[in-house]
Amino acid sequence: MNNFTYSIPTVIHFGKGQISHLSELKESGSRVLMVYGGGSIKRNGVYNAAVKYMTEVGLTVFELPGVTPNPRIQLVRQGIDICRREDIDMVLAVGGGSSIDCAKLIAAGTLYDGDPWELMKDSSLIKAALPIYCVLTLAATGSEMDNSTVISDPTLNAKLDICSDYLKPKTAILDPEYTFTVPKNQTAAGAVDIMSHIFESYFTNVKGCAVQKHIAEALLKTVIENAPKALADPESYEARSNLMWCSSLALNGILSYGAEVAWCVHPIEHELSAFYDITHGMGLAILTPVWMRYVLNEGTSHDFAEYGRNVWNIGETDDMKAAEAAIDKTAEFFASLGMPKTLTEIGIDDRHFEEMAKKCVSFCEGCYVPLTEKDIISIYKKAL
Ligand code: NZQ
Ligand code: ZN
């Protein structure tokens, strides 16, 4: 296990009715920018509840609606303008990962003397941020409790991911009931995203991380148990609450501290959503089994076999056979959630593969099995 410094400062208020804790925002000032997406929070009542609890304690609420999936730098710039013009004290995201990510860069960009895209290219330029709060409505990205933001610039076909401790939310409100209205495809994509975050830490070259490994396996089993339940019964509190807590635990550092390894499936997927604006979890569902098969060899088979034995209860004693069975199970599970299996199914062909591989290859150095541009192109091709 590597050395690490544990720092998970986000306060979590988990459960029914916890939105009343929005009254605590007054600790950070009186003027809030509320950032949200395309209207789901107005349809399911979360918007009204949020505004009620903030105005009751005298907070002045400004709004930035219209965050799209794969949030855009252009909207971040608008948010920063509002924060400066209205002397905003804090930013509140109400929504999924896209709203939270947009709010995070607004919070950092407001206190940065330059264009926020510069921060996406060099996160060390972030030296401060307005306090960040969020009300999560979709179990998926882990942005509610992590130090990352992912922002796109469609004019450049670019989607960048940065980390900075200034981006960790101060408080996150996690009410599983707010996810009852998440549509099936987003519920499924969210489950795949959570599993992918777990895989990105689980498949590591750092030895001796039994704690991280076994927590990861428990989280994977929890998603595998509960995602089908949430699809069958969208208002199952049990299923939604377990998925929601998995979303946060998958990416808050508990799995990666001490077991650090560069991520690889995520950068490869981010190029797909940068070029084609697809749902992130859907891209991961297609790429993950392909990546697993691509990196499976004599050296990695034991790790995949252990995954298969501990998560899928595969009894096979031969490592290579157990590993192959585990990868098959993973692919079958994603398909059972209704996720597409190939890029062709979602209308993606090979025309940008070389450019995409060139753009993401530097992130894949230092990953579990280091990948070259040629490897990444092969993975894209095998996913067709
Ligand atoms: O925009 P609205 O109307 O709110 O609708 C959203 C959107 O259409 C809808 N939705 C969310 N909550 C809902 C709901 N619909 C009904 N009821 C609810 N309760 O779902 C759609 C997708 O929302 P979005 O926020 O885009 O989804 P998600 O949470 O999956 O976020 C995806 C973004 O996060 C990035 C992804 O790349 C993508 O840009 N990621 C962020 C990470 C991070 N910050 O740590 C890590 C991840 O790996 C990921 O890259
Ligand atoms: Zn992800």
GROMACS .gro file of C-alpha atoms and ligand atoms in nm:
model
  435
    1MET     CA    1   0.000   0.000   0.000
    2ASN     CA    2   0.125   0.353  -0.084
    3ASN     CA    3   0.147   0.639   0.165
    4PHE     CA    4  -0.153   0.869   0.163
    5THR     CA    5  -0.318   1.161   0.337
    6TYR     CA    6  -0.681   1.097   0.410
    7SER     CA    7  -0.893   1.406   0.347
    8ILE     CA    8  -1.264   1.364   0.280
    9PRO     CA    9  -1.408   1.689   0.412
   10THR     CA   10  -1.753   1.688   0.249
   11VAL     CA   11  -2.037   1.680   0.500
   12ILE     CA   12  -2.306   1.435   0.385
   13HIS     CA   13  -2.668   1.466   0.488
   14PHE     CA   14  -2.814   1.137   0.367
   15GLY     CA   15  -3.180   1.037   0.359
   16LYS     CA   16  -3.538   1.153   0.333
   17GLY     CA   17  -3.604   1.518   0.398
   18GLN     CA   18  -3.239   1.611   0.440
   19ILE     CA   19  -3.283   1.904   0.204
   20SER     CA   20  -3.387   2.106   0.509
   21HIS     CA   21  -3.011   2.128   0.578
   22LEU     CA   22  -2.989   2.386   0.300
   23SER     CA   23  -3.053   2.632   0.582
   24GLU     CA   24  -2.685   2.571   0.670
   25LEU     CA   25  -2.581   2.761   0.359
   26LYS     CA   26  -2.615   3.079   0.557
   27GLU     CA   27  -2.284   2.989   0.724
   28SER     CA   28  -2.118   3.085   0.394
   29GLY     CA   29  -2.295   3.417   0.335
   30SER     CA   30  -2.626   3.536   0.200
   31ARG     CA   31  -2.612   3.521  -0.181
   32VAL     CA   32  -2.633   3.185  -0.360
   33LEU     CA   33  -2.601   3.091  -0.724
   34MET     CA   34  -2.820   2.784  -0.783
   35VAL     CA   35  -2.699   2.583  -1.084
   36TYR     CA   36  -2.926   2.321  -1.242
   37GLY     CA   37  -3.005   2.138  -1.563
   38GLY     CA   38  -3.285   2.114  -1.812
   39GLY     CA   39  -3.587   2.108  -1.584
   40SER     CA   40  -3.613   1.767  -1.413
   41ILE     CA   41  -3.586   1.937  -1.072
   42LYS     CA   42  -3.886   2.155  -1.154
   43ARG     CA   43  -4.093   1.852  -1.255
   44ASN     CA   44  -4.013   1.643  -0.947
   45GLY     CA   45  -4.041   1.911  -0.681
   46VAL     CA   46  -3.674   1.934  -0.579
   47TYR     CA   47  -3.649   2.289  -0.712
   48ASN     CA   48  -3.937   2.412  -0.495
   49ALA     CA   49  -3.802   2.243  -0.185
   50ALA     CA   50  -3.453   2.386  -0.237
   51VAL     CA   51  -3.576   2.741  -0.291
   52LYS     CA   52  -3.809   2.715   0.010
   53TYR     CA   53  -3.538   2.612   0.256
   54MET     CA   54  -3.298   2.878   0.131
   55THR     CA   55  -3.540   3.170   0.125
   56GLU     CA   56  -3.681   3.075   0.467
   57VAL     CA   57  -3.345   3.160   0.622
   58GLY     CA   58  -3.313   3.483   0.425
   59LEU     CA   59  -3.077   3.370   0.150
   60THR     CA   60  -3.100   3.551  -0.183
   61VAL     CA   61  -3.108   3.295  -0.465
   62PHE     CA   62  -2.979   3.366  -0.817
   63GLU     CA   63  -3.023   3.099  -1.083
   64LEU     CA   64  -2.825   2.946  -1.365
   65PRO     CA   65  -3.045   2.686  -1.539
   66GLY     CA   66  -2.966   2.498  -1.857
   67VAL     CA   67  -2.671   2.276  -1.766
   68THR     CA   68  -2.656   2.002  -2.031
   69PRO     CA   69  -2.510   1.654  -1.995
   70ASN     CA   70  -2.140   1.692  -2.081
   71PRO     CA   71  -2.154   2.048  -1.940
   72ARG     CA   72  -2.011   2.326  -2.150
   73ILE     CA   73  -1.743   2.582  -2.071
   74GLN     CA   74  -1.964   2.847  -2.232
   75LEU     CA   75  -2.225   2.809  -1.954
   76VAL     CA   76  -1.949   2.811  -1.691
   77ARG     CA   77  -1.842   3.152  -1.821
   78GLN     CA   78  -2.199   3.280  -1.787
   79GLY     CA   79  -2.209   3.153  -1.429
   80ILE     CA   80  -1.884   3.326  -1.344
   81ASP     CA   81  -2.021   3.653  -1.486
   82ILE     CA   82  -2.325   3.623  -1.258
   83CYS     CA   83  -2.111   3.547  -0.954
   84ARG     CA   84  -1.893   3.853  -1.012
   85ARG     CA   85  -2.178   4.086  -1.105
   86GLU     CA   86  -2.402   3.982  -0.814
   87ASP     CA   87  -2.130   3.937  -0.555
   88ILE     CA   88  -2.226   3.572  -0.500
   89ASP     CA   89  -2.098   3.404  -0.180
   90MET     CA   90  -2.147   3.037  -0.268
   91VAL     CA   91  -2.258   2.802  -0.545
   92LEU     CA   92  -2.527   2.534  -0.506
   93ALA     CA   93  -2.570   2.262  -0.768
   94VAL     CA   94  -2.903   2.080  -0.776
   95GLY     CA   95  -2.890   1.786  -1.015
   96GLY     CA   96  -2.661   1.516  -1.145
   97GLY     CA   97  -2.288   1.520  -1.208
   98SER     CA   98  -2.317   1.770  -1.492
   99SER     CA   99  -2.475   2.038  -1.273
  100ILE     CA  100  -2.227   1.970  -0.993
  101ASP     CA  101  -1.928   1.982  -1.228
  102CYS     CA  102  -2.051   2.307  -1.383
  103ALA     CA  103  -2.097   2.458  -1.035
  104LYS     CA  104  -1.748   2.347  -0.930
  105LEU     CA  105  -1.573   2.524  -1.216
  106ILE     CA  106  -1.787   2.834  -1.165
  107ALA     CA  107  -1.682   2.834  -0.798
  108ALA     CA  108  -1.312   2.814  -0.888
  109GLY     CA  109  -1.333   3.032  -1.199
  110THR     CA  110  -1.495   3.320  -1.010
  111LEU     CA  111  -1.182   3.356  -0.799
  112TYR     CA  112  -0.941   3.312  -1.091
  113ASP     CA  113  -0.815   3.606  -1.288
  114GLY     CA  114  -0.837   3.453  -1.635
  115ASP     CA  115  -1.051   3.228  -1.851
  116PRO     CA  116  -1.181   2.914  -1.674
  117TRP     CA  117  -1.071   2.687  -1.961
  118GLU     CA  118  -0.713   2.764  -1.849
  119LEU     CA  119  -0.799   2.591  -1.521
  120MET     CA  120  -0.917   2.286  -1.715
  121LYS     CA  121  -0.578   2.272  -1.884
  122ASP     CA  122  -0.379   2.326  -1.565
  123SER     CA  123  -0.560   2.261  -1.237
  124SER     CA  124  -0.262   2.383  -1.034
  125LEU     CA  125  -0.379   2.735  -1.125
  126ILE     CA  126  -0.676   2.682  -0.892
  127LYS     CA  127  -0.584   2.853  -0.567
  128ALA     CA  128  -0.931   2.910  -0.421
  129ALA     CA  129  -1.300   2.852  -0.488
  130LEU     CA  130  -1.630   2.978  -0.356
  131PRO     CA  131  -1.792   2.727  -0.118
  132ILE     CA  132  -1.958   2.449  -0.320
  133TYR     CA  133  -2.280   2.282  -0.207
  134CYS     CA  134  -2.493   2.025  -0.385
  135VAL     CA  135  -2.822   1.840  -0.382
  136LEU     CA  136  -2.768   1.518  -0.577
  137THR     CA  137  -3.048   1.384  -0.798
  138LEU     CA  138  -2.870   1.104  -0.990
  139ALA     CA  139  -2.645   0.828  -0.853
  140ALA     CA  140  -2.351   0.807  -1.091
  141THR     CA  141  -2.048   1.031  -1.100
  142GLY     CA  142  -1.939   1.070  -0.740
  143SER     CA  143  -1.891   1.441  -0.808
  144GLU     CA  144  -2.095   1.508  -0.494
  145MET     CA  145  -1.803   1.400  -0.278
  146ASP     CA  146  -1.492   1.416  -0.497
  147ASN     CA  147  -1.230   1.666  -0.609
  148SER     CA  148  -1.296   1.645  -0.981
  149THR     CA  149  -1.482   1.832  -1.253
  150VAL     CA  150  -1.532   1.734  -1.616
  151ILE     CA  151  -1.610   2.012  -1.863
  152SER     CA  152  -1.645   2.014  -2.241
  153ASP     CA  153  -1.581   2.265  -2.515
  154PRO     CA  154  -1.772   2.136  -2.819
  155THR     CA  155  -1.604   2.395  -3.043
  156LEU     CA  156  -1.275   2.211  -2.979
  157ASN     CA  157  -1.421   1.856  -2.951
  158ALA     CA  158  -1.262   1.863  -2.607
  159LYS     CA  159  -1.373   1.713  -2.278
  160LEU     CA  160  -1.125   1.762  -1.994
  161ASP     CA  161  -1.116   1.620  -1.644
  162ILE     CA  162  -0.928   1.789  -1.361
  163CYS     CA  163  -0.880   1.733  -0.991
  164SER     CA  164  -0.819   1.990  -0.720
  165ASP     CA  165  -0.895   1.974  -0.352
  166TYR     CA  166  -1.058   2.318  -0.381
  167LEU     CA  167  -1.331   2.145  -0.582
  168LYS     CA  168  -1.449   1.920  -0.300
  169PRO     CA  169  -1.806   2.014  -0.206
  170LYS     CA  170  -1.846   2.156   0.143
  171THR     CA  171  -2.179   1.978   0.192
  172ALA     CA  172  -2.380   1.733  -0.017
  173ILE     CA  173  -2.744   1.645   0.037
  174LEU     CA  174  -2.825   1.291  -0.073
  175ASP     CA  175  -3.195   1.211  -0.065
  176PRO     CA  176  -3.255   0.882  -0.249
  177GLU     CA  177  -3.618   0.980  -0.311
  178TYR     CA  178  -3.490   1.252  -0.544
  179THR     CA  179  -3.363   0.979  -0.774
  180PHE     CA  180  -3.702   0.804  -0.810
  181THR     CA  181  -3.768   1.003  -1.130
  182VAL     CA  182  -3.435   0.923  -1.299
  183PRO     CA  183  -3.523   0.753  -1.632
  184LYS     CA  184  -3.420   0.393  -1.693
  185ASN     CA  185  -3.137   0.472  -1.934
  186GLN     CA  186  -2.978   0.721  -1.693
  187THR     CA  187  -3.025   0.483  -1.398
  188ALA     CA  188  -2.844   0.212  -1.595
  189ALA     CA  189  -2.571   0.447  -1.722
  190GLY     CA  190  -2.523   0.572  -1.367
  191ALA     CA  191  -2.478   0.218  -1.236
  192VAL     CA  192  -2.217   0.145  -1.503
  193ASP     CA  193  -2.036   0.469  -1.422
  194ILE     CA  194  -2.020   0.376  -1.053
  195MET     CA  195  -1.882   0.032  -1.140
  196SER     CA  196  -1.628   0.184  -1.376
  197HIS     CA  197  -1.503   0.421  -1.104
  198ILE     CA  198  -1.455   0.119  -0.882
  199PHE     CA  199  -1.271  -0.076  -1.156
  200GLU     CA  200  -1.039   0.218  -1.224
  201SER     CA  201  -0.902   0.186  -0.869
  202TYR     CA  202  -0.951  -0.188  -0.822
  203PHE     CA  203  -0.725  -0.288  -1.111
  204THR     CA  204  -0.403  -0.145  -0.973
  205ASN     CA  205  -0.041  -0.251  -0.968
  206VAL     CA  206   0.004  -0.141  -0.610
  207LYS     CA  207   0.032  -0.452  -0.401
  208GLY     CA  208  -0.108  -0.522  -0.057
  209CYS     CA  209  -0.424  -0.309  -0.072
  210ALA     CA  210  -0.662  -0.565   0.076
  211VAL     CA  211  -0.879  -0.306   0.249
  212GLN     CA  212  -0.937  -0.106  -0.069
  213LYS     CA  213  -0.988  -0.424  -0.272
  214HIS     CA  214  -1.249  -0.578  -0.045
  215ILE     CA  215  -1.441  -0.253   0.003
  216ALA     CA  216  -1.444  -0.223  -0.377
  217GLU     CA  217  -1.582  -0.575  -0.413
  218ALA     CA  218  -1.858  -0.499  -0.162
  219LEU     CA  219  -1.953  -0.186  -0.355
  220LEU     CA  220  -1.952  -0.373  -0.687
  221LYS     CA  221  -2.180  -0.640  -0.543
  222THR     CA  222  -2.411  -0.373  -0.407
  223VAL     CA  223  -2.447  -0.209  -0.748
  224ILE     CA  224  -2.499  -0.546  -0.918
  225GLU     CA  225  -2.775  -0.628  -0.670
  226ASN     CA  226  -2.948  -0.293  -0.669
  227ALA     CA  227  -2.933  -0.155  -1.023
  228PRO     CA  228  -3.177  -0.419  -1.158
  229LYS     CA  229  -3.405  -0.353  -0.859
  230ALA     CA  230  -3.408   0.021  -0.932
  231LEU     CA  231  -3.491  -0.047  -1.297
  232ALA     CA  232  -3.775  -0.283  -1.206
  233ASP     CA  233  -3.908  -0.058  -0.931
  234PRO     CA  234  -3.788   0.303  -0.974
  235GLU     CA  235  -3.938   0.399  -0.637
  236SER     CA  236  -3.756   0.131  -0.438
  237TYR     CA  237  -3.599   0.334  -0.157
  238GLU     CA  238  -3.372   0.043  -0.073
  239ALA     CA  239  -3.232   0.015  -0.425
  240ARG     CA  240  -3.201   0.391  -0.478
  241SER     CA  241  -3.036   0.453  -0.141
  242ASN     CA  242  -2.778   0.180  -0.193
  243LEU     CA  243  -2.694   0.305  -0.542
  244MET     CA  244  -2.665   0.660  -0.415
  245TRP     CA  245  -2.423   0.578  -0.137
  246CYS     CA  246  -2.218   0.358  -0.374
  247SER     CA  247  -2.192   0.655  -0.610
  248SER     CA  248  -2.026   0.863  -0.340
  249LEU     CA  249  -1.805   0.592  -0.189
  250ALA     CA  250  -1.675   0.481  -0.528
  251LEU     CA  251  -1.496   0.808  -0.585
  252ASN     CA  252  -1.442   0.990  -0.257
  253GLY     CA  253  -1.091   0.850  -0.216
  254ILE     CA  254  -1.166   0.557   0.010
  255LEU     CA  255  -1.087   0.309  -0.271
  256SER     CA  256  -0.796   0.495  -0.426
  257TYR     CA  257  -0.599   0.621  -0.126
  258GLY     CA  258  -0.291   0.402  -0.106
  259ALA     CA  259  -0.374   0.214  -0.426
  260GLU     CA  260  -0.327   0.500  -0.674
  261VAL     CA  261  -0.311   0.417  -1.041
  262ALA     CA  262  -0.382   0.629  -1.351
  263TRP     CA  263  -0.729   0.578  -1.496
  264CYS     CA  264  -0.757   0.451  -1.851
  265VAL     CA  265  -1.113   0.359  -1.953
  266HIS     CA  266  -1.238   0.702  -1.850
  267PRO     CA  267  -1.000   0.904  -2.069
  268ILE     CA  268  -1.079   0.673  -2.362
  269GLU     CA  269  -1.453   0.724  -2.304
  270HIS     CA  270  -1.424   1.100  -2.254
  271GLU     CA  271  -1.303   1.127  -2.614
  272LEU     CA  272  -1.620   0.953  -2.730
  273SER     CA  273  -1.843   1.193  -2.539
  274ALA     CA  274  -1.630   1.488  -2.652
  275PHE     CA  275  -1.675   1.401  -3.019
  276TYR     CA  276  -2.025   1.253  -3.010
  277ASP     CA  277  -2.190   1.401  -2.697
  278ILE     CA  278  -2.300   1.055  -2.580
  279THR     CA  279  -2.401   0.961  -2.225
  280HIS     CA  280  -2.080   0.893  -2.031
  281GLY     CA  281  -2.202   0.569  -1.866
  282MET     CA  282  -2.319   0.434  -2.200
  283GLY     CA  283  -1.972   0.482  -2.349
  284LEU     CA  284  -1.821   0.308  -2.047
  285ALA     CA  285  -2.059   0.013  -2.083
  286ILE     CA  286  -1.934  -0.044  -2.437
  287LEU     CA  287  -1.564   0.009  -2.367
  288THR     CA  288  -1.517  -0.161  -2.029
  289PRO     CA  289  -1.554  -0.528  -2.134
  290VAL     CA  290  -1.344  -0.457  -2.446
  291TRP     CA  291  -1.070  -0.299  -2.233
  292MET     CA  292  -1.084  -0.591  -1.988
  293ARG     CA  293  -1.038  -0.844  -2.268
  294TYR     CA  294  -0.762  -0.633  -2.423
  295VAL     CA  295  -0.549  -0.615  -2.107
  296LEU     CA  296  -0.613  -0.973  -1.999
  297ASN     CA  297  -0.291  -1.174  -2.011
  298GLU     CA  298  -0.090  -1.412  -1.794
  299GLY     CA  299   0.017  -1.119  -1.577
  300THR     CA  300  -0.329  -0.977  -1.515
  301SER     CA  301  -0.540  -1.292  -1.516
  302HIS     CA  302  -0.512  -1.341  -1.141
  303ASP     CA  303  -0.662  -0.995  -1.069
  304PHE     CA  304  -0.954  -1.053  -1.306
  305ALA     CA  305  -1.003  -1.404  -1.168
  306GLU     CA  306  -1.019  -1.268  -0.812
  307TYR     CA  307  -1.273  -1.010  -0.929
  308GLY     CA  308  -1.478  -1.295  -1.077
  309ARG     CA  309  -1.453  -1.514  -0.769
  310ASN     CA  310  -1.521  -1.243  -0.511
  311VAL     CA  311  -1.783  -1.043  -0.699
  312TRP     CA  312  -1.951  -1.294  -0.930
  313ASN     CA  313  -1.896  -1.608  -0.717
  314ILE     CA  314  -1.719  -1.784  -1.002
  315GLY     CA  315  -1.591  -2.118  -0.871
  316GLU     CA  316  -1.335  -2.185  -1.148
  317THR     CA  317  -0.985  -2.248  -1.011
  318ASP     CA  318  -0.792  -2.178  -1.332
  319ASP     CA  319  -0.715  -1.804  -1.332
  320MET     CA  320  -0.747  -1.747  -1.706
  321LYS     CA  321  -1.080  -1.929  -1.730
  322ALA     CA  322  -1.216  -1.750  -1.421
  323ALA     CA  323  -1.100  -1.415  -1.562
  324GLU     CA  324  -1.270  -1.478  -1.896
  325ALA     CA  325  -1.591  -1.579  -1.719
  326ALA     CA  326  -1.577  -1.263  -1.505
  327ILE     CA  327  -1.543  -1.041  -1.811
  328ASP     CA  328  -1.833  -1.222  -1.980
  329LYS     CA  329  -2.044  -1.168  -1.667
  330THR     CA  330  -1.960  -0.797  -1.670
  331ALA     CA  331  -2.062  -0.759  -2.035
  332GLU     CA  332  -2.382  -0.960  -1.981
  333PHE     CA  333  -2.471  -0.748  -1.679
  334PHE     CA  334  -2.434  -0.421  -1.869
  335ALA     CA  335  -2.646  -0.563  -2.152
  336SER     CA  336  -2.911  -0.676  -1.901
  337LEU     CA  337  -2.939  -0.314  -1.786
  338GLY     CA  338  -3.025  -0.218  -2.144
  339MET     CA  339  -2.689  -0.064  -2.229
  340PRO     CA  340  -2.563  -0.088  -2.588
  341LYS     CA  341  -2.284  -0.335  -2.660
  342THR     CA  342  -2.113  -0.168  -2.956
  343LEU     CA  343  -2.019   0.175  -3.086
  344THR     CA  344  -2.194   0.090  -3.413
  345GLU     CA  345  -2.525   0.060  -3.226
  346ILE     CA  346  -2.495   0.424  -3.118
  347GLY     CA  347  -2.388   0.548  -3.460
  348ILE     CA  348  -2.013   0.583  -3.403
  349ASP     CA  349  -1.772   0.475  -3.677
  350ASP     CA  350  -1.393   0.473  -3.698
  351ARG     CA  351  -1.339   0.814  -3.857
  352HIS     CA  352  -1.202   0.992  -3.545
  353PHE     CA  353  -1.028   0.702  -3.371
  354GLU     CA  354  -0.673   0.817  -3.446
  355GLU     CA  355  -0.739   1.172  -3.333
  356MET     CA  356  -0.917   1.055  -3.019
  357ALA     CA  357  -0.634   0.816  -2.930
  358LYS     CA  358  -0.375   1.090  -2.979
  359LYS     CA  359  -0.569   1.317  -2.743
  360CYS     CA  360  -0.608   1.071  -2.457
  361VAL     CA  361  -0.290   0.862  -2.473
  362SER     CA  362  -0.097   1.075  -2.224
  363PHE     CA  363  -0.359   0.995  -1.955
  364CYS     CA  364  -0.310   0.623  -2.009
  365GLU     CA  365   0.056   0.626  -1.911
  366GLY     CA  366   0.099   0.481  -1.566
  367CYS     CA  367  -0.230   0.296  -1.576
  368TYR     CA  368  -0.280  -0.068  -1.476
  369VAL     CA  369  -0.165  -0.187  -1.817
  370PRO     CA  370  -0.005   0.111  -1.996
  371LEU     CA  371  -0.163   0.175  -2.335
  372THR     CA  372  -0.010   0.325  -2.649
  373GLU     CA  373  -0.198   0.512  -2.919
  374LYS     CA  374  -0.204   0.190  -3.120
  375ASP     CA  375  -0.357   0.002  -2.826
  376ILE     CA  376  -0.628   0.265  -2.781
  377ILE     CA  377  -0.717   0.256  -3.151
  378SER     CA  378  -0.742  -0.124  -3.125
  379ILE     CA  379  -0.977  -0.093  -2.827
  380TYR     CA  380  -1.199   0.150  -3.017
  381LYS     CA  381  -1.199  -0.084  -3.320
  382LYS     CA  382  -1.285  -0.388  -3.111
  383ALA     CA  383  -1.576  -0.188  -2.965
  384LEU     CA  384  -1.729  -0.123  -3.310
  385NZQ     O1  385  -3.087   1.826  -1.696
  385NZQ     P1  386  -3.197   1.764  -1.621
  385NZQ     O2  387  -3.331   1.808  -1.662
  385NZQ     O3  388  -3.178   1.771  -1.472
  385NZQ     O4  389  -3.197   1.606  -1.660
  385NZQ     C1  390  -3.088   1.521  -1.634
  385NZQ     C2  391  -3.010   1.485  -1.759
  385NZQ     O5  392  -3.092   1.486  -1.872
  385NZQ     C3  393  -3.142   1.387  -1.591
  385NZQ     N1  394  -3.169   1.380  -1.448
  385NZQ     C4  395  -3.085   1.399  -1.345
  385NZQ     N2  396  -3.146   1.378  -1.228
  385NZQ     C5  397  -3.274   1.345  -1.258
  385NZQ     C6  398  -3.289   1.346  -1.398
  385NZQ     N3  399  -3.407   1.318  -1.460
  385NZQ     C7  400  -3.511   1.288  -1.382
  385NZQ     N4  401  -3.504   1.282  -1.247
  385NZQ     C8  402  -3.389   1.310  -1.181
  385NZQ     N5  403  -3.381   1.302  -1.048
  385NZQ     O6  404  -3.041   1.294  -1.624
  385NZQ     C9  405  -2.969   1.341  -1.738
  385NZQ    C10  406  -2.821   1.326  -1.711
  385NZQ     O7  407  -2.778   1.413  -1.608
  385NZQ     P2  408  -2.622   1.437  -1.585
  385NZQ     O8  409  -2.604   1.528  -1.469
  385NZQ     O9  410  -2.557   1.473  -1.713
  385NZQ    O10  411  -2.574   1.287  -1.548
  385NZQ     P3  412  -2.453   1.234  -1.463
  385NZQ    O11  413  -2.477   1.252  -1.319
  385NZQ    O12  414  -2.431   1.098  -1.512
  385NZQ    O13  415  -2.330   1.328  -1.504
  385NZQ    C11  416  -2.256   1.304  -1.620
  385NZQ    C12  417  -2.141   1.402  -1.633
  385NZQ    O14  418  -2.047   1.389  -1.525
  385NZQ    C13  419  -1.916   1.361  -1.577
  385NZQ    C14  420  -1.947   1.288  -1.704
  385NZQ    O15  421  -1.839   1.282  -1.792
  385NZQ    C15  422  -2.061   1.372  -1.760
  385NZQ    O16  423  -2.012   1.492  -1.815
  385NZQ     N6  424  -1.835   1.289  -1.477
  385NZQ    C16  425  -1.797   1.359  -1.367
  385NZQ    C17  426  -1.714   1.303  -1.273
  385NZQ    C18  427  -1.670   1.379  -1.154
  385NZQ     N7  428  -1.695   1.506  -1.144
  385NZQ    O17  429  -1.606   1.323  -1.067
  385NZQ    C19  430  -1.660   1.168  -1.286
  385NZQ    C20  431  -1.729   1.087  -1.388
  385NZQ    O18  432  -1.642   0.985  -1.429
  385NZQ    C21  433  -1.779   1.159  -1.508
  385NZQ    O19  434  -1.680   1.177  -1.604
  386ZN      ZN  435  -1.729   0.818  -1.472
   0.00000   0.00000   0.00000
